[in-house]
């Protein structure tokens, strides 16, 4: 099994067989992570640095755990707090870290394209943990693994992605990944948050959630950022919940075995009904978190194989 | 000064719209005779053009020279060398420096620096409002006395319509040309790309092309109200063209320009967040580009400018949203424009009408033509010679060109300002 990429910057660069390779390897780590002894040593001796220029709890924890379980030396750097405040540019920060010879660099940044830029300047493998509104590849991969395990396949499914598509890197990466695997995608949300240009990617765009959810296999909800709720993009939280919040009544329009996903953190009562989110028969939100660690272990292992191959 | 006789030239005359073999004689810095056949060349220095093109030198409206304030990005000396190497014989400079050129004193500083260091003509523009803040108009009268040829707040739109209408009214009484940046500032705020499939894929904050039309519509309404003399710096979208056409038909004193980048590049050239392609307004869709090329051909868009904007590496080596806008273009203006000639979209007289004749006319200059009596501001170029652009060969202090590594065709061989040779390619 070969994985011919130096970095994991986005789903855009991956082929369907790359995606399948990551998911297949991740399956083995799902099993490992369920054992009492969770250690593997495929990253032993390697240094992983998590650079988060934007606050994150779950993604950072997931990457940290993934690295540690594979035996890497993991260091976390909270970048909002340090050099950026002192006026250092992104490139200088990258060069400085590069001089410390990390092997894996996990980066999140508030600007689209920033992780690509950084990857050009360092010698190690870079994993994009989310750049602006551009891509969040490991999220799309963990969503894919969750779907594949729940539905038994990752093709010919009707998938609805609902909410703030415009500002969402999760939506973009999922749109690209699910498109590459030949699924039918519907984007559902108010037109202020779902620009019509998305139709050019082959997705159906709906502003009526009832219409959009009909007969879908998978419902992916997105988080609505607080700063979008103030009348700029939508009139109010309660009107949003009424029209676009997922509850059991709206979910009844989907297929009877449709699953509900959310990348977290959730706003209960804004984009999703709390009871529905906790319904273990429909919601796979906790599975997504579990798959996240496994997918990140797989991605890092594949990149590390290339590092060792080059050395 | 001795006489110069240019023989065996392919004369590009934008006034007559001709492209024909001939000769041209220069005396005392002016063109004295233009003819065909055997020239009368007694005791003149003969320049054999070997069949290459001789055209009126380019008048480039909207060049940013970074003096005062950021001389490390571009000085009058480096800009002058770049202009001469690019066939630009008149640079009309922008006031968006630091500090802003908004008083006769700063304008005089600029004029003095330009005279000392620059081999080509420099005509400065001044800000329309103090500090380009859109609140109070500048001393338009004094600034004109000091040599300001036009008034502009550059890429900052005067959002307060009352302030802008008063400035236009006052400018009209002085006979001043106002250069506007047609853009609806609310819509374009924070944008880094044109809305469309590309920006959607890249996750960049966007502006609808409609913002340009809205800005132009407003400015046109204010022209109807005030009767001012107005030039739109850059028209880059198809949607804005009908409004421009109507305004011209209704007899308003309006002209429009566009930039060489919007004529020759589109949104997809940004590719993987290449910040050298970040300009303001952003590069547009291919349909818009083609519409703008056609508007230059028909004459609806009058002027092509370089919109030369030097930025150092630090300003560009940033995530796309944070990176500075603008590209250097004094030296690449002509080779890039020749792409439109080689693709048979625009002929050479049309290109020089937009780069030399029309800008000269708009500013009331005598240059920009190849007729007897006009100043001998000339560019001799080979339209066909191919080369690959290496940005580090540019004479500008900043080398932020989107054409780096690209194949170009056509190169300046020599440039003359008032009959004096200011550049010759070895």
XYZ file of C-alpha atoms in Angstrom:
737
model
C 0.000 0.000 0.000
C 1.557 3.266 -1.038
C 0.544 6.761 -0.137
C 2.348 9.166 -2.467
C 1.951 12.380 -0.545
C 4.392 14.292 1.574
C 1.706 16.247 3.399
C -1.976 15.939 4.145
C -3.136 19.434 3.221
C -6.562 18.725 1.820
C -8.900 16.143 0.388
C -8.570 17.900 -2.966
C -5.173 16.256 -3.532
C -6.261 12.717 -2.619
C -7.476 10.027 -4.992
C -10.291 7.609 -4.104
C -7.695 4.887 -3.505
C -5.733 7.185 -1.161
C -8.925 7.750 0.788
C -9.673 4.048 0.953
C -6.107 3.322 2.062
C -6.388 5.720 4.991
C -9.777 4.366 6.022
C -8.637 0.741 5.811
C -5.623 1.409 7.979
C -7.786 3.409 10.390
C -10.025 0.372 10.887
C -7.098 -1.480 12.448
C -6.552 1.412 14.840
C -10.208 1.438 15.815
C -9.616 -2.095 17.070
C -6.359 -1.207 18.772
C -7.955 1.763 20.528
C -10.560 -0.521 22.012
C -7.916 -2.731 23.652
C -6.665 -2.055 27.150
C -3.125 -1.781 25.750
C -3.354 0.912 23.099
C 0.271 1.386 22.175
C 1.887 0.920 18.815
C 5.375 2.129 18.050
C 5.209 3.102 14.386
C 6.059 6.716 15.232
C 8.667 5.857 17.864
C 11.520 8.341 17.792
C 9.576 10.847 15.728
C 8.617 14.295 16.958
C 5.132 15.642 16.400
C 4.388 19.320 16.977
C 0.801 20.547 17.171
C 0.648 24.210 16.186
C -2.777 25.666 16.727
C -3.143 29.296 15.673
C -6.825 29.036 16.485
C -8.362 27.653 19.644
C -9.279 23.970 19.520
C -10.011 21.409 22.177
C -11.186 18.253 20.496
C -9.088 18.284 17.329
C -5.937 19.084 19.242
C -6.663 16.411 21.867
C -7.418 13.897 19.137
C -4.135 14.566 17.310
C -2.210 14.503 20.577
C -3.687 11.193 21.598
C -3.159 9.745 18.119
C 0.514 10.701 18.182
C 1.079 9.396 21.699
C -0.602 6.070 21.006
C 1.750 5.623 18.062
C 4.770 6.356 20.199
C 5.688 9.830 18.923
C 7.027 12.592 21.127
C 4.222 15.127 21.033
C 4.482 18.803 21.792
C 1.583 21.263 21.815
C 2.066 24.909 20.995
C -0.743 27.372 21.594
C 0.185 29.862 18.941
C -2.384 32.536 19.703
C -0.559 33.115 22.938
C 3.022 33.281 21.795
C 5.011 34.507 18.844
C 2.107 35.910 16.824
C 1.495 38.380 19.611
C 5.144 39.389 19.325
C 4.730 40.168 15.634
C 6.496 37.166 14.164
C 5.272 36.181 10.723
C 3.911 32.745 9.948
C 6.915 31.941 7.780
C 9.388 32.896 10.488
C 7.540 30.778 13.011
C 7.646 27.880 10.567
C 11.356 28.320 9.913
C 12.073 28.456 13.631
C 10.200 25.240 14.299
C 11.732 23.621 11.245
C 15.168 24.192 12.719
C 14.137 21.977 15.656
C 13.668 19.060 13.220
C 10.121 17.958 13.859
C 8.882 15.055 11.748
C 5.175 15.776 11.799
C 3.647 19.205 12.041
C -0.075 19.465 12.744
C -1.324 22.957 11.938
C -4.553 24.841 12.359
C -4.782 28.449 11.187
C -7.654 30.957 10.855
C -6.752 31.871 7.248
C -7.476 29.808 4.155
C -4.283 28.655 2.464
C -2.041 29.390 5.458
C -1.193 25.712 6.009
C -0.268 25.284 2.325
C 2.035 28.293 2.655
C 3.668 26.894 5.759
C 4.120 23.469 4.173
C 6.207 25.048 1.415
C 8.754 26.247 3.960
C 9.403 23.187 6.111
C 11.109 19.829 5.593
C 8.726 17.710 7.649
C 5.288 16.300 6.889
C 2.465 18.753 7.490
C -1.081 17.770 8.451
C -3.772 20.365 7.979
C -5.941 20.495 11.085
C -8.145 23.165 9.516
C -7.242 26.323 7.569
C -9.763 29.152 7.513
C -12.758 28.205 5.437
C -10.709 26.024 3.143
C -10.185 22.409 4.266
C -10.222 20.152 7.305
C -9.158 16.856 5.747
C -8.989 14.648 8.854
C -12.527 15.668 9.794
C -13.800 14.585 6.371
C -11.878 11.303 6.681
C -13.276 10.545 10.108
C -16.757 11.364 8.847
C -16.179 9.011 5.917
C -15.056 6.215 8.220
C -18.081 6.762 10.444
C -20.411 6.602 7.445
C -18.704 3.548 6.009
C -19.017 1.660 9.279
C -22.626 2.684 9.849
C -23.861 2.203 6.283
C -21.553 -0.560 5.116
C -20.424 1.478 2.125
C -19.135 4.892 1.132
C -20.696 5.288 -2.279
C -24.129 5.878 -3.759
C -25.438 7.454 -0.597
C -27.586 10.561 -0.369
C -25.846 12.860 2.062
C -27.284 16.136 3.324
C -24.900 18.733 4.755
C -26.874 21.337 6.667
C -26.170 24.757 8.106
C -23.370 27.270 7.689
C -21.747 25.884 4.555
C -20.191 29.198 3.487
C -17.850 29.506 6.460
C -17.227 25.805 6.941
C -14.014 24.005 6.080
C -15.668 20.807 7.281
C -18.363 21.205 4.632
C -15.798 21.843 1.869
C -13.662 18.834 2.712
C -16.716 16.605 3.048
C -18.157 17.890 -0.202
C -14.937 17.049 -2.015
C -14.458 13.660 -0.356
C -18.029 12.447 -0.742
C -18.031 13.696 -4.324
C -14.859 11.738 -5.124
C -16.454 8.602 -3.677
C -19.519 9.102 -5.888
C -22.214 10.055 -3.454
C -25.053 12.507 -4.047
C -24.751 15.574 -1.907
C -27.353 18.098 -0.885
C -26.437 21.330 0.795
C -29.155 22.750 2.993
C -29.239 26.144 4.665
C -30.372 29.736 4.331
C -29.002 31.321 1.120
C -26.906 33.743 3.176
C -24.946 30.750 4.445
C -25.088 28.555 1.322
C -23.879 30.554 -1.692
C -25.290 29.402 -5.015
C -21.763 28.785 -6.363
C -21.739 25.465 -4.527
C -24.147 24.150 -7.146
C -21.188 24.293 -9.562
C -19.533 21.475 -7.597
C -22.323 19.108 -8.518
C -24.206 19.445 -5.235
C -27.908 20.169 -4.990
C -28.565 23.345 -3.044
C -31.747 23.595 -0.956
C -32.998 26.395 1.228
C -36.017 24.376 2.330
C -34.879 21.780 4.819
C -38.017 19.664 4.445
C -37.386 19.297 0.763
C -33.647 18.769 1.189
C -33.892 15.984 3.769
C -36.216 13.774 1.751
C -34.841 10.243 1.506
C -31.299 11.004 2.580
C -29.096 8.320 4.144
C -26.880 10.663 6.119
C -27.625 14.023 7.769
C -24.544 16.045 8.620
C -25.220 19.054 10.774
C -22.711 21.894 11.038
C -22.013 24.169 13.918
C -23.394 27.683 13.637
C -20.813 30.147 14.913
C -22.113 32.560 17.516
C -20.915 35.568 15.536
C -23.178 34.657 12.599
C -26.307 34.723 14.740
C -26.499 38.438 15.351
C -28.704 39.393 12.412
C -25.868 39.547 9.893
C -26.514 36.197 8.265
C -29.675 34.975 9.955
C -32.311 36.952 11.861
C -32.087 35.103 15.160
C -31.188 31.866 16.863
C -34.804 30.853 17.370
C -35.818 31.465 13.762
C -32.806 29.468 12.650
C -33.746 26.577 14.901
C -37.291 26.677 13.621
C -36.283 26.557 9.956
C -32.942 24.709 9.965
C -32.551 23.027 13.350
C -32.657 19.233 13.150
C -35.394 17.654 15.245
C -37.153 14.306 15.047
C -39.976 15.782 12.961
C -37.619 16.964 10.219
C -35.518 13.827 10.486
C -38.656 11.761 9.765
C -38.380 12.972 6.161
C -35.051 11.207 5.755
C -34.750 7.462 5.254
C -35.850 5.487 8.337
C -32.279 4.328 8.952
C -30.645 7.681 8.281
C -27.803 8.579 10.606
C -27.179 11.973 12.207
C -23.700 13.471 12.369
C -22.173 16.623 13.845
C -18.486 17.638 13.911
C -18.926 19.310 17.316
C -18.986 21.234 19.450
C -22.783 21.283 19.262
C -25.128 24.141 20.007
C -28.042 22.182 21.415
C -31.281 23.888 20.551
C -29.702 25.973 17.771
C -28.782 23.570 14.999
C -29.781 20.304 16.622
C -32.328 19.081 19.138
C -30.569 17.849 22.278
C -32.556 14.643 22.627
C -31.929 13.713 19.027
C -28.203 14.302 19.401
C -28.168 11.800 22.283
C -30.347 9.188 20.560
C -27.997 6.244 20.133
C -30.228 4.754 17.453
C -29.781 7.721 15.131
C -26.845 9.809 16.277
C -23.280 8.699 15.491
C -21.735 11.829 16.988
C -19.774 9.899 19.619
C -18.574 7.442 16.956
C -17.197 10.382 14.994
C -15.013 11.345 17.939
C -13.768 7.765 18.268
C -13.054 7.488 14.532
C -11.181 10.798 14.706
C -8.340 9.345 16.755
C -8.096 6.257 14.520
C -8.102 8.245 11.271
C -5.424 10.598 12.554
C -3.275 7.653 13.615
C -3.644 6.188 10.119
C -2.841 9.460 8.369
C 0.233 10.050 10.487
C 1.443 6.515 10.007
C 1.173 6.773 6.225
C 3.058 10.066 6.150
C 5.669 8.699 8.545
C 6.289 5.691 6.296
C 7.255 8.135 3.579
C 9.515 10.018 6.004
C 11.312 6.823 6.926
C 11.456 5.816 3.295
C 13.175 9.063 2.416
C 15.675 8.814 5.271
C 20.216 68.779 -29.658
C 20.984 67.045 -32.898
C 18.372 65.595 -35.180
C 17.513 61.909 -35.126
C 16.160 60.006 -38.079
C 14.407 56.710 -37.376
C 14.507 54.722 -40.601
C 13.041 51.408 -41.655
C 10.471 51.520 -38.853
C 7.092 49.906 -38.477
C 5.215 52.991 -37.318
C 2.319 52.417 -34.923
C 0.159 55.521 -35.102
C -2.832 55.293 -32.755
C -4.267 58.597 -33.950
C -4.506 57.522 -37.570
C -5.052 53.898 -36.539
C -2.254 52.771 -38.838
C 0.505 50.194 -38.638
C 2.819 50.795 -41.618
C 6.465 50.963 -42.701
C 8.006 54.413 -42.700
C 10.472 56.828 -41.187
C 10.257 59.499 -38.560
C 12.423 62.525 -37.953
C 13.021 64.178 -34.599
C 14.446 67.595 -34.013
C 14.847 69.488 -30.730
C 12.920 66.887 -28.818
C 9.923 66.980 -31.116
C 8.723 64.946 -34.050
C 9.170 67.069 -37.152
C 8.297 64.818 -40.071
C 6.817 61.404 -40.609
C 6.997 59.818 -44.022
C 7.247 56.799 -46.215
C 9.741 55.873 -48.877
C 13.245 57.348 -48.957
C 13.823 59.675 -46.002
C 15.480 63.031 -46.178
C 18.217 62.459 -43.638
C 20.934 65.032 -44.121
C 23.166 65.505 -41.041
C 20.921 63.576 -38.665
C 21.880 60.710 -36.395
C 20.307 57.691 -38.076
C 18.621 54.962 -36.025
C 17.904 51.943 -38.191
C 14.835 50.313 -36.681
C 15.296 47.161 -38.784
C 11.597 46.816 -39.359
C 10.744 46.849 -35.648
C 7.850 48.824 -34.185
C 8.119 52.499 -33.280
C 5.209 53.793 -31.232
C 4.411 56.778 -29.038
C 5.722 56.205 -25.497
C 3.294 54.852 -22.920
C 1.494 57.274 -20.586
C 0.810 55.222 -17.484
C -1.873 56.592 -15.175
C -1.759 55.247 -11.637
C 1.860 54.298 -10.952
C 2.743 53.891 -7.299
C 6.215 55.085 -6.408
C 6.744 54.501 -2.726
C 8.315 57.874 -1.926
C 7.740 59.281 0.584
C 7.409 56.552 3.179
C 8.456 53.198 1.764
C 11.478 53.863 -0.374
C 12.663 50.294 0.200
C 9.767 49.154 -1.980
C 10.282 51.584 -4.856
C 12.142 54.872 -5.260
C 11.885 57.431 -8.044
C 15.199 56.187 -9.291
C 14.189 52.515 -9.520
C 10.727 53.331 -10.858
C 12.271 55.594 -13.485
C 14.611 52.843 -14.664
C 11.754 50.350 -14.757
C 9.569 52.783 -16.693
C 12.279 53.478 -19.258
C 12.880 49.739 -19.687
C 9.155 49.222 -20.141
C 8.618 51.928 -22.755
C 6.709 54.109 -20.300
C 7.704 57.701 -21.069
C 5.241 59.379 -18.689
C 4.441 58.070 -15.218
C 1.353 59.575 -13.643
C 2.001 58.817 -9.994
C -0.411 57.957 -7.205
C -0.780 59.856 -3.925
C -1.339 56.776 -1.718
C 2.054 57.117 -0.084
C 2.852 57.556 3.579
C 2.230 60.390 4.260
C -0.435 60.912 1.634
C 0.320 63.457 -1.058
C -2.414 65.869 -0.055
C -0.672 69.222 0.362
C 1.309 71.398 -2.061
C 4.367 70.835 0.151
C 4.370 67.039 -0.147
C 3.615 67.373 -3.834
C 6.651 69.614 -4.288
C 8.831 67.080 -2.476
C 7.708 64.413 -4.894
C 8.252 66.629 -7.923
C 11.762 67.462 -6.749
C 12.634 63.811 -6.132
C 11.244 62.843 -9.507
C 13.197 65.506 -11.368
C 16.442 64.561 -9.688
C 16.220 60.812 -10.243
C 13.938 59.939 -13.117
C 14.730 59.852 -16.828
C 11.063 59.792 -17.862
C 8.332 62.384 -17.347
C 6.639 62.233 -13.975
C 3.266 63.870 -13.482
C 2.009 63.592 -9.924
C -1.571 63.138 -8.825
C -2.800 64.351 -5.453
C -5.371 63.009 -3.022
C -8.929 64.255 -3.343
C -9.486 64.216 0.419
C -7.020 64.878 3.218
C -5.202 61.748 4.272
C -7.445 59.865 1.808
C -9.855 59.663 4.713
C -12.928 60.705 2.772
C -13.835 63.567 5.083
C -12.412 66.897 3.891
C -11.330 67.854 0.396
C -7.717 68.812 -0.251
C -6.530 72.207 -1.532
C -7.380 71.343 -5.086
C -6.496 74.808 -6.449
C -3.098 75.057 -4.757
C -2.297 71.470 -5.652
C -3.059 72.162 -9.310
C -0.795 75.201 -9.182
C 1.903 72.923 -7.757
C 1.486 70.529 -10.681
C -1.125 67.954 -9.710
C -2.640 66.559 -12.913
C -5.521 64.669 -11.304
C -7.102 63.977 -7.934
C -7.747 60.564 -6.497
C -8.064 58.701 -3.227
C -6.814 55.640 -5.135
C -8.350 52.393 -3.935
C -10.220 54.038 -1.077
C -13.777 54.855 -1.989
C -15.184 58.075 -0.554
C -18.122 56.408 1.133
C -19.767 59.625 2.268
C -21.654 60.690 -0.823
C -22.057 64.271 0.363
C -18.299 64.688 0.786
C -17.692 63.181 -2.657
C -20.342 65.319 -4.362
C -18.878 68.501 -2.885
C -15.369 67.517 -3.876
C -16.582 66.802 -7.424
C -18.393 70.144 -7.569
C -15.359 72.038 -6.335
C -13.044 70.101 -8.661
C -15.243 71.036 -11.618
C -14.812 74.734 -10.839
C -11.037 74.228 -10.963
C -11.215 72.149 -14.131
C -9.634 69.268 -12.222
C -9.840 65.638 -13.303
C -11.093 63.324 -10.557
C -10.156 59.651 -10.693
C -12.546 57.361 -8.871
C -12.382 53.725 -7.817
C -15.819 52.351 -8.637
C -16.649 49.921 -5.888
C -19.427 49.605 -3.314
C -17.331 49.683 -0.144
C -19.814 47.813 2.051
C -19.951 44.868 -0.310
C -16.247 44.725 -1.028
C -15.122 45.121 2.579
C -12.688 42.359 3.551
C -12.789 40.650 0.166
C -9.756 38.834 -1.218
C -11.289 37.236 -4.311
C -14.150 37.491 -6.787
C -17.178 35.464 -5.802
C -17.455 32.345 -7.886
C -16.468 28.718 -8.034
C -12.778 29.352 -7.516
C -13.128 31.425 -4.352
C -15.723 28.979 -3.042
C -13.284 26.101 -3.439
C -10.446 28.024 -1.862
C -12.571 29.319 0.992
C -11.670 32.969 0.486
C -13.803 35.973 1.473
C -15.320 37.368 -1.690
C -16.872 40.376 -3.341
C -19.554 40.119 -5.987
C -18.644 41.720 -9.327
C -21.865 43.671 -8.789
C -20.047 45.890 -6.270
C -18.162 47.495 -9.144
C -21.311 48.293 -11.045
C -22.944 49.730 -7.926
C -19.934 51.950 -7.312
C -19.912 53.086 -10.926
C -23.662 53.746 -10.898
C -23.251 55.980 -7.878
C -20.352 57.889 -9.373
C -22.236 58.377 -12.633
C -25.237 59.780 -10.750
C -22.918 62.213 -8.991
C -21.428 63.263 -12.337
C -24.887 64.011 -13.644
C -25.413 66.100 -10.551
C -22.098 67.952 -10.530
C -20.837 67.990 -14.122
C -17.344 67.041 -12.993
C -14.586 65.568 -15.135
C -14.168 61.950 -14.103
C -12.119 58.886 -14.883
C -12.878 55.440 -13.454
C -9.496 53.911 -12.576
C -10.313 50.271 -13.283
C -13.358 48.735 -14.883
C -12.945 44.975 -14.617
C -16.396 43.423 -14.966
C -18.902 42.908 -17.771
C -21.730 44.086 -15.545
C -20.317 47.617 -15.275
C -19.979 48.165 -19.016
C -23.601 49.025 -19.964
C -23.659 51.766 -17.307
C -20.428 53.195 -18.669
C -21.737 53.080 -22.199
C -24.933 54.912 -21.197
C -23.033 57.579 -19.293
C -20.842 58.271 -22.301
C -23.833 58.353 -24.625
C -25.526 60.861 -22.320
C -22.576 63.182 -22.784
C -21.048 63.021 -19.308
C -17.359 63.863 -19.090
C -16.346 60.314 -18.197
C -13.562 57.995 -19.258
C -12.572 54.617 -17.925
C -9.443 52.573 -17.528
C -8.549 49.013 -16.762
C -5.391 47.316 -15.575
C -3.127 45.104 -17.601
C -3.637 42.314 -15.066
C -7.401 42.286 -15.466
C -6.911 42.198 -19.232
C -4.546 39.252 -19.274
C -5.231 37.132 -16.154
C -8.290 35.653 -14.474
C -9.336 34.371 -11.044
C -7.995 30.863 -11.648
C -4.451 32.199 -12.025
C -4.392 32.618 -8.234
C -4.171 28.791 -8.103
C -2.739 27.655 -4.764
C -3.056 31.004 -3.006
C -0.327 32.729 -5.012
C -0.266 36.158 -3.433
C 1.510 37.841 -6.363
C -1.850 37.474 -8.091
C -3.664 39.357 -5.358
C -4.696 42.705 -6.790
C -7.456 45.157 -6.046
C -10.118 44.736 -7.335
C -9.516 40.971 -7.447
C -8.883 39.099 -10.699
C -12.189 38.285 -12.319
C -13.894 35.474 -14.175
C -12.815 34.712 -17.744
C -16.127 36.066 -19.109
C -15.409 39.389 -17.444
C -11.881 39.461 -18.803
C -13.096 38.863 -22.340
C -15.764 41.556 -21.997
C -13.154 44.032 -20.819
C -10.833 43.171 -23.732
C -13.721 43.750 -26.116
C -14.492 47.081 -24.417
C -10.891 48.185 -24.972
C -11.198 47.178 -28.616
C -14.426 49.120 -29.106
C -13.041 52.121 -27.230
C -15.642 51.980 -24.459
C -12.759 51.478 -22.051
C -10.326 54.224 -22.941
C -7.149 53.513 -21.048
C -4.920 50.573 -20.069
C -2.718 51.162 -17.025
C -0.068 49.118 -15.302
C -1.475 49.923 -11.817
C 2.145 49.418 -10.798
C 2.081 48.635 -7.072
C 5.383 47.543 -5.544
C 5.204 45.295 -2.481
C 8.176 43.777 -0.722
C 8.497 40.060 -0.051
C 7.342 40.447 3.557
C 4.046 42.009 2.482
C 3.374 39.102 0.124
C 4.723 36.073 2.005
C 1.610 35.800 4.118
C -1.642 33.852 4.032
C -3.663 35.113 1.054
C -6.193 37.092 3.075
C -3.479 38.883 5.013
C -1.137 39.543 2.084
C -0.902 43.007 0.550
C -2.598 43.700 -2.790
C -0.927 44.917 -5.949
C 1.651 43.949 -8.547
C 4.560 45.686 -10.242
C 3.981 46.148 -13.944
C 5.931 49.032 -15.460
C 8.235 46.648 -17.308
C 5.671 43.946 -18.035
C 2.875 46.231 -19.261
C 3.916 46.126 -22.903
C 4.888 42.434 -23.138
C 1.642 41.484 -21.377
C -0.411 43.766 -23.624
C 1.222 42.116 -26.630
C -0.418 38.844 -25.581
C -3.662 40.404 -26.774
C -1.993 41.306 -30.056
C -0.618 37.814 -30.560
C -4.004 36.301 -29.743
C -5.441 38.607 -32.425
C -7.825 40.285 -30.015
C -6.347 43.791 -30.285
C -4.166 45.306 -32.999
C -1.180 47.474 -32.194
C -2.772 50.870 -32.987
C -5.642 49.954 -30.637
C -3.225 48.983 -27.877
C -1.327 52.248 -28.210
C -4.536 54.223 -28.385
C -5.298 52.832 -24.919
C -1.762 53.027 -23.527
C -0.489 56.285 -25.066
C -2.955 58.437 -27.008
C -6.040 58.290 -24.779
C -4.256 58.839 -21.463
C -2.349 61.770 -23.008
C -5.576 63.264 -24.304
C -7.341 62.789 -20.992
C -4.587 64.704 -19.205
C -4.301 67.357 -21.955
C -0.778 66.297 -22.947
C 0.672 66.679 -26.429
C 2.448 63.345 -26.385
C 0.911 59.988 -27.188
C 0.933 60.403 -30.989
C 3.317 60.202 -33.928
C 2.469 63.468 -35.617
C 4.616 66.461 -36.485
C 4.922 68.796 -33.531
C 4.341 66.169 -30.853
C 7.066 65.529 -28.278
C 9.470 62.800 -29.329
C 8.459 60.379 -26.558
C 8.938 57.091 -28.346
C 9.262 53.388 -27.752
C 11.010 51.040 -30.149
C 10.067 47.410 -29.606
C 10.221 43.993 -31.168
C 6.700 42.557 -30.842
C 7.736 38.988 -31.567
C 10.849 38.091 -29.607
C 10.020 35.353 -27.065
C 11.413 35.173 -23.562
C 10.652 33.720 -20.145
C 10.278 36.396 -17.514
C 12.606 36.137 -14.534
C 11.336 38.515 -11.902
C 14.798 39.108 -10.502
C 15.807 40.834 -13.729
C 13.218 43.570 -13.171
C 14.548 47.015 -12.391
C 11.935 47.774 -9.750
C 13.059 47.445 -6.153
C 10.090 45.141 -5.590
C 9.647 42.175 -7.880
C 6.098 41.145 -7.126
C 5.013 40.311 -10.650
C 2.428 37.649 -11.459
C 4.241 36.991 -14.737
C 7.309 35.438 -13.114
C 8.369 32.345 -15.025
C 5.786 32.911 -17.736
C 6.440 32.911 -21.456
C 6.138 36.375 -22.926
C 6.512 37.633 -26.437
C 7.722 41.132 -27.276
C 10.313 43.344 -25.746
C 11.302 47.005 -25.606
C 14.492 47.721 -27.576
C 14.860 51.434 -26.841
C 12.984 54.281 -25.217
C 13.222 57.979 -26.022
C 11.967 60.867 -23.923
C 11.856 64.231 -25.689
C 14.228 62.814 -28.295
C 16.742 61.654 -25.700
C 17.582 57.966 -25.477
C 16.820 56.840 -21.916
C 16.938 53.081 -22.409
C 18.544 50.724 -24.853
C 18.480 46.952 -24.630
C 21.935 45.466 -25.124
